[in-house]
Short mmCIF file of C-alpha atoms in Angstrom, two decimals:
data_model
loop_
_atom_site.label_atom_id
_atom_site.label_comp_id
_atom_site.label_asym_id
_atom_site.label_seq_id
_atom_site.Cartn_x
_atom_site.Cartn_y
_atom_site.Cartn_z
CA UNK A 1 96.97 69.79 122.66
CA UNK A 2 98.51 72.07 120.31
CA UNK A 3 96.31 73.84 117.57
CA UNK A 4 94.36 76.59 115.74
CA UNK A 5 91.07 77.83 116.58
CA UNK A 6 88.62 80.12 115.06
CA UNK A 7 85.95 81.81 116.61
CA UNK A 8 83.11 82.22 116.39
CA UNK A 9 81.80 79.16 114.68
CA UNK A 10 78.77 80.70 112.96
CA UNK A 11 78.94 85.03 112.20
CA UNK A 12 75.95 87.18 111.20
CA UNK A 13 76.49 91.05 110.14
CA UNK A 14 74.23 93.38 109.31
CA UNK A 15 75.15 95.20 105.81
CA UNK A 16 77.51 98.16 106.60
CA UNK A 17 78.67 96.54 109.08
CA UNK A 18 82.60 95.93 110.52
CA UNK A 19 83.02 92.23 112.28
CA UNK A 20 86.14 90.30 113.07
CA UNK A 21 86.75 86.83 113.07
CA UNK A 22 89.50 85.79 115.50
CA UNK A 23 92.49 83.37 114.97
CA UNK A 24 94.71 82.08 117.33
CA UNK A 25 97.39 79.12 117.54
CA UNK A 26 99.53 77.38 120.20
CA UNK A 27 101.81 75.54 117.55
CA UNK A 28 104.53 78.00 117.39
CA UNK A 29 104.08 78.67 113.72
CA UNK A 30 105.43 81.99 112.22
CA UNK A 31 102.90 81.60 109.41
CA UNK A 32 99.64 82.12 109.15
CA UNK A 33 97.08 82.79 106.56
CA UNK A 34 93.32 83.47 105.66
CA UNK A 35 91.27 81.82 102.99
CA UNK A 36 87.53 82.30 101.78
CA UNK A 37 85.50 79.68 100.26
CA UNK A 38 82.58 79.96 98.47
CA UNK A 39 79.96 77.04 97.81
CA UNK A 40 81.66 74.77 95.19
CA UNK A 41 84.63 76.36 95.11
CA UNK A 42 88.33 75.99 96.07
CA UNK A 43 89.84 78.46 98.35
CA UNK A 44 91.22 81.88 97.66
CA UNK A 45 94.32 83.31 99.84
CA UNK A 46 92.95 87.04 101.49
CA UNK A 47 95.97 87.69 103.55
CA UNK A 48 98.95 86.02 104.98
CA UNK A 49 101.62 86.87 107.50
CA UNK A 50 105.27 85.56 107.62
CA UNK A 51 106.61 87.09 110.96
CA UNK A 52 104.88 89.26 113.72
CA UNK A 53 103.56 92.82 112.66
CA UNK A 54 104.31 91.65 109.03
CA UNK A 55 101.45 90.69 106.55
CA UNK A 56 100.79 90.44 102.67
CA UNK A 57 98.12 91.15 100.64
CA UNK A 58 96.73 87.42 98.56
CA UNK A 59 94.18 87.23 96.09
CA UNK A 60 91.51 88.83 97.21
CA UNK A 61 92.20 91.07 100.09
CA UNK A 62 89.96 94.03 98.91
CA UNK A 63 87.47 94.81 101.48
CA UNK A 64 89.53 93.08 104.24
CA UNK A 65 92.09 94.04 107.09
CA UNK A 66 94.06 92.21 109.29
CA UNK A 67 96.94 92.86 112.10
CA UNK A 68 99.86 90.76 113.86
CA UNK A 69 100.47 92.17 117.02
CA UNK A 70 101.41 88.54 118.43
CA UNK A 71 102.64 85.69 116.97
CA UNK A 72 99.71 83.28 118.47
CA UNK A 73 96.78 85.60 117.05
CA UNK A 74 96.00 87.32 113.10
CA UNK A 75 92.67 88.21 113.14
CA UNK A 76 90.80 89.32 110.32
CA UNK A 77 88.40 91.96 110.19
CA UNK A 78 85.77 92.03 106.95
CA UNK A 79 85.03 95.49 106.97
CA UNK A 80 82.02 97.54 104.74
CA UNK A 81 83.72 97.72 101.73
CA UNK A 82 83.37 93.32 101.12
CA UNK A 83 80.70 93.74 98.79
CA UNK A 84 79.76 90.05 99.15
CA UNK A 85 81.13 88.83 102.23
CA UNK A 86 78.82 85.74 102.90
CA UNK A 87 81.47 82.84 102.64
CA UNK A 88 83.09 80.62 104.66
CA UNK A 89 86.12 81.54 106.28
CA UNK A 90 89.23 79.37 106.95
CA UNK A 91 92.21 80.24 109.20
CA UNK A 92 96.07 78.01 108.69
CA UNK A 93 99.10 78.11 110.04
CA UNK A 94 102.91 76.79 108.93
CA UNK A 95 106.56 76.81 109.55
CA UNK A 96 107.64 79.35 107.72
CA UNK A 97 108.83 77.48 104.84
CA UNK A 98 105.66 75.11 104.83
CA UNK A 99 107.13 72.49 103.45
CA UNK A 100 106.30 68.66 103.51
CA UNK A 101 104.01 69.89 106.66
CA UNK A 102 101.81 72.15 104.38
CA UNK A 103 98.90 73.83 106.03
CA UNK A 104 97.19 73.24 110.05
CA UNK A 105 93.71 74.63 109.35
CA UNK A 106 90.88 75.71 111.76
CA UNK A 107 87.53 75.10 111.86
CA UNK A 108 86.01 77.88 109.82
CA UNK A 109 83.96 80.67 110.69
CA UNK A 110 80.76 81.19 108.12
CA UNK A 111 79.41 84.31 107.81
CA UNK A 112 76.43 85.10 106.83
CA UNK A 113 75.14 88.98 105.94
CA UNK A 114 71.54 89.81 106.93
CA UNK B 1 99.44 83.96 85.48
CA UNK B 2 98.73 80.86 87.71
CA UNK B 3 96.18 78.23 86.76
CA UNK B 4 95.11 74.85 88.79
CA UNK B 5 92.56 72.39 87.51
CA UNK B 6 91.21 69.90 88.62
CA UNK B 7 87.19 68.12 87.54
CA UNK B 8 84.61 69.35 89.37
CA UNK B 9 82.68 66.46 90.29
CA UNK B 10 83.14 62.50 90.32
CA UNK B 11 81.21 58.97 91.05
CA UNK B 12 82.49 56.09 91.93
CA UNK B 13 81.30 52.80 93.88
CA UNK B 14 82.34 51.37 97.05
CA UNK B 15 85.18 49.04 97.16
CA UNK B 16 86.47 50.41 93.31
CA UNK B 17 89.76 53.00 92.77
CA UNK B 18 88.96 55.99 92.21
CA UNK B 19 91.69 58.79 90.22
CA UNK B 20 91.22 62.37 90.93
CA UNK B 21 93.84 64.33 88.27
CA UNK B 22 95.46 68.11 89.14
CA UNK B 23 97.11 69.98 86.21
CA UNK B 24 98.93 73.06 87.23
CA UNK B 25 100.84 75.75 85.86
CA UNK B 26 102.25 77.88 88.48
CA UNK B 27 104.90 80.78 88.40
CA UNK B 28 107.52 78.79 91.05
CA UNK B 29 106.68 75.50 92.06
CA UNK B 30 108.10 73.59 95.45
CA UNK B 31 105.80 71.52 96.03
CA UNK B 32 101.87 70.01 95.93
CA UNK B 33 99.71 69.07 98.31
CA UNK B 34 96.35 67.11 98.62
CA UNK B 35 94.09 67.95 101.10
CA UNK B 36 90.73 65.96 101.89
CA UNK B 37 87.52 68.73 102.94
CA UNK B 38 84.07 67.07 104.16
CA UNK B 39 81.37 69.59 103.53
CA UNK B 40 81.39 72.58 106.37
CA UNK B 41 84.73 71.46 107.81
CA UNK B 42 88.45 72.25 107.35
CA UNK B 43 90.91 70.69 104.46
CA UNK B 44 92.81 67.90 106.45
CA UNK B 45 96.79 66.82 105.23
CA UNK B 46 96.51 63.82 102.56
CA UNK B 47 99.73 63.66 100.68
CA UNK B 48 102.89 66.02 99.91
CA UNK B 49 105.05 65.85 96.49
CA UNK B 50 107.79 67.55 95.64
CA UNK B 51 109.83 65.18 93.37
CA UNK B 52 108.54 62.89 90.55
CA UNK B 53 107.02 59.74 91.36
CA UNK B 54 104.46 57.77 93.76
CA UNK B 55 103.74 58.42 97.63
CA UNK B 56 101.84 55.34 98.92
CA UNK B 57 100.13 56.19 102.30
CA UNK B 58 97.41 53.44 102.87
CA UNK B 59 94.52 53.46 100.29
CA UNK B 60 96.12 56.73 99.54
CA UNK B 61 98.57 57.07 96.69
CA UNK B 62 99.41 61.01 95.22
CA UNK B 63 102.17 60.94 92.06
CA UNK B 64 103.62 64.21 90.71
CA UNK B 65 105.10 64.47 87.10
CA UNK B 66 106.68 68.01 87.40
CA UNK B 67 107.80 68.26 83.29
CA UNK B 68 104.13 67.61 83.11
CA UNK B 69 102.45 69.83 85.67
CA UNK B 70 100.28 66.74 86.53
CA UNK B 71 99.84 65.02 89.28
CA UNK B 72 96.73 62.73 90.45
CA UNK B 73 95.34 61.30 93.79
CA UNK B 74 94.41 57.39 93.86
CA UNK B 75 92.23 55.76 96.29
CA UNK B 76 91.69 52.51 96.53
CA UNK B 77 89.07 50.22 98.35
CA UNK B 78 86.59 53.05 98.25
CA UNK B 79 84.33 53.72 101.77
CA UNK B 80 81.71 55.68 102.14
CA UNK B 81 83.04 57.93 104.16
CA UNK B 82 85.46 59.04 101.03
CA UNK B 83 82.92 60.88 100.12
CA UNK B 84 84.36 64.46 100.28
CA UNK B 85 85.65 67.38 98.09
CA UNK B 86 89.80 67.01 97.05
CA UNK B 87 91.82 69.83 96.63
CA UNK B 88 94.90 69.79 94.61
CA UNK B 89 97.36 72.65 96.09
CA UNK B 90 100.68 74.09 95.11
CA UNK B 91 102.90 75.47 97.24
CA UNK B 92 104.30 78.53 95.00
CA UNK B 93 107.31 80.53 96.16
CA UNK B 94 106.70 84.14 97.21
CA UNK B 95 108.72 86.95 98.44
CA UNK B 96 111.51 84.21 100.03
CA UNK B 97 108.57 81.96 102.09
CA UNK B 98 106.30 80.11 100.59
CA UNK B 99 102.31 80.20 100.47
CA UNK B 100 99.61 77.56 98.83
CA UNK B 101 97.86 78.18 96.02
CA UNK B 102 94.81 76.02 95.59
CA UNK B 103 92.39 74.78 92.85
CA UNK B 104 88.50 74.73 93.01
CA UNK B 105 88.49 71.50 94.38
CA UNK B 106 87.37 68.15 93.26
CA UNK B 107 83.67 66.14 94.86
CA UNK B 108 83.86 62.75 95.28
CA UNK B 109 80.45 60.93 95.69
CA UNK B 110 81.26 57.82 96.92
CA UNK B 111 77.82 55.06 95.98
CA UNK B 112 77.20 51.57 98.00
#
C-alpha cells in the first residue's frame, strides 16, 4: 500500500542536542512538507520541498534543517538552535500542484526535550 | 500578511448539525481545504473548494464564498466519534507550486 511514514513515533532529546526525524513516501509525490503543532494550535509550515535537492524555507524554519537527496525521503533535523522544540511533528506529501488532492500526512513524530 | 480564523472551541449534541465557519484573507488563493485531526493523530482529507458554492459528501457539506473569504463546514447527524479538532486550510500560491496554509484549528466536542 502506498504511503508516508514517520519515524520514530515518540522522540526524546536531551537539550543541546541534534536529532532527526525521518520521512519517507512510496506515492510518487514531488512534494513534500513539514509542519509543527503545538497543543491547541493549528499547524505551522517549517520547510517544504518541490523537486529533489530543492527546498524552501516556511514559517518557522529557524532552528531547523532539512535535505532532499531522494525523492522518497526529506528528513528533518531539529538542531540546538530550536529554542523550544517540544511539539508534535507532522510530515505530507502532494503532486506538485496539490490541488483537489491537498495534503497525504504521516503519523507524527512528538518530541519531547528532557 | 495572511490571516485564517476559525473559533476555537464548539459543543454540540448527538444527532444535531453542527457549523464550523473559516474566514481567510490570504495573499493568492486556489483553493481550501478541510481536514478532520483526532487528538495525537494526523489531519485526514474532508472536503476541497475552489469555486463558490456547496460540496455535499455524506453528513459532510464544505461551501466557499470567495468575494467573502468565508467558507464553513456542516455536519449533520452528529456521532460521537465527530468529536475532533477541524482545520480550515488554504492552499496559497508560492513561487509557481502551491503550499497550504492552515488556521489554528477548530474542537468539536461532540455530547450524547
Amino acid at each position: 500500500d502506498g504511503g508516508i511514514t514517520q519515524s520514530p513515533k515518540y522522540l526524546f532529546r536531551k537539550e543541546g542536542q541534534n536529532v532527526t526525524l525521518s520521512c519517507e513516501q512510496n506515492l510518487n509525490h514531488d512534494a513534500m512538507y513539514w509542519y509543527r503543532q503545538d497543543p491547541g494550535q493549528g499547524l505551522r509550515l517549517i520547510y517544504y520541498s518541490q523537486i529533489v535537492n530543492d527546498f524552501q524555507k516556511g514559517d518557522i524554519a529557524e532552528g531547523y534543517s532539512v535535505s532532499r537527496e531522494k525523492k522518497e525521503s526529506f528528513p528533518l533535523t531539529v538542531t540546538s538552535a530550536q529554542k523550544n522544540p517540544t511539539a508534535f511533528y507532522l510530515c505530507a506529501s502532494s503532486i506538485r500542484q496539490a490541488g483537489g488532492y491537498g495534503y497525504t500526512f504521516g503519523s507524527g513524530t512528538r518530541l519531547t526535550v528532557v | 500578511g495572511q490571516n485564517i480564523d476559525q473559533p476555537t472551541e464548539m459543543t454540540a449534541t448527538e444527532g444535531a448539525i453542527v457549523q464550523i465557519n473559516c474566514t481567510y484573507q490570504t495573499s493568492g488563493f486556489n483553493g481550501l481545504f478541510w481536514y478532520q485531526q483526532h487528538a495525537g493523530e494526523a489531519p485526514t482529507f474532508l472536503s476541497y473548494n475552489v469555486l463558490d458554492g456547496l460540496e455535499e459528501k455524506g453528513r459532510f457539506s464544505s461551501f466557499l464564498s470567495r468575494s467573502k473569504g468565508y467558507s464553513y463546514l456542516l455536519l449533520k447527524e452528529l456521532q460521537m466519534k465527530d468529536s475532533a479538532s477541524y482545520l480550515c486550510a488554504v492552499l496559497q500560491p508560492s513561487g509557481g507550486y502551491n503550499k497550504l496554509i492552515f488556521g489554528a484549528g477548530t474542537r468539536l466536542a461532540v455530547h450524547p
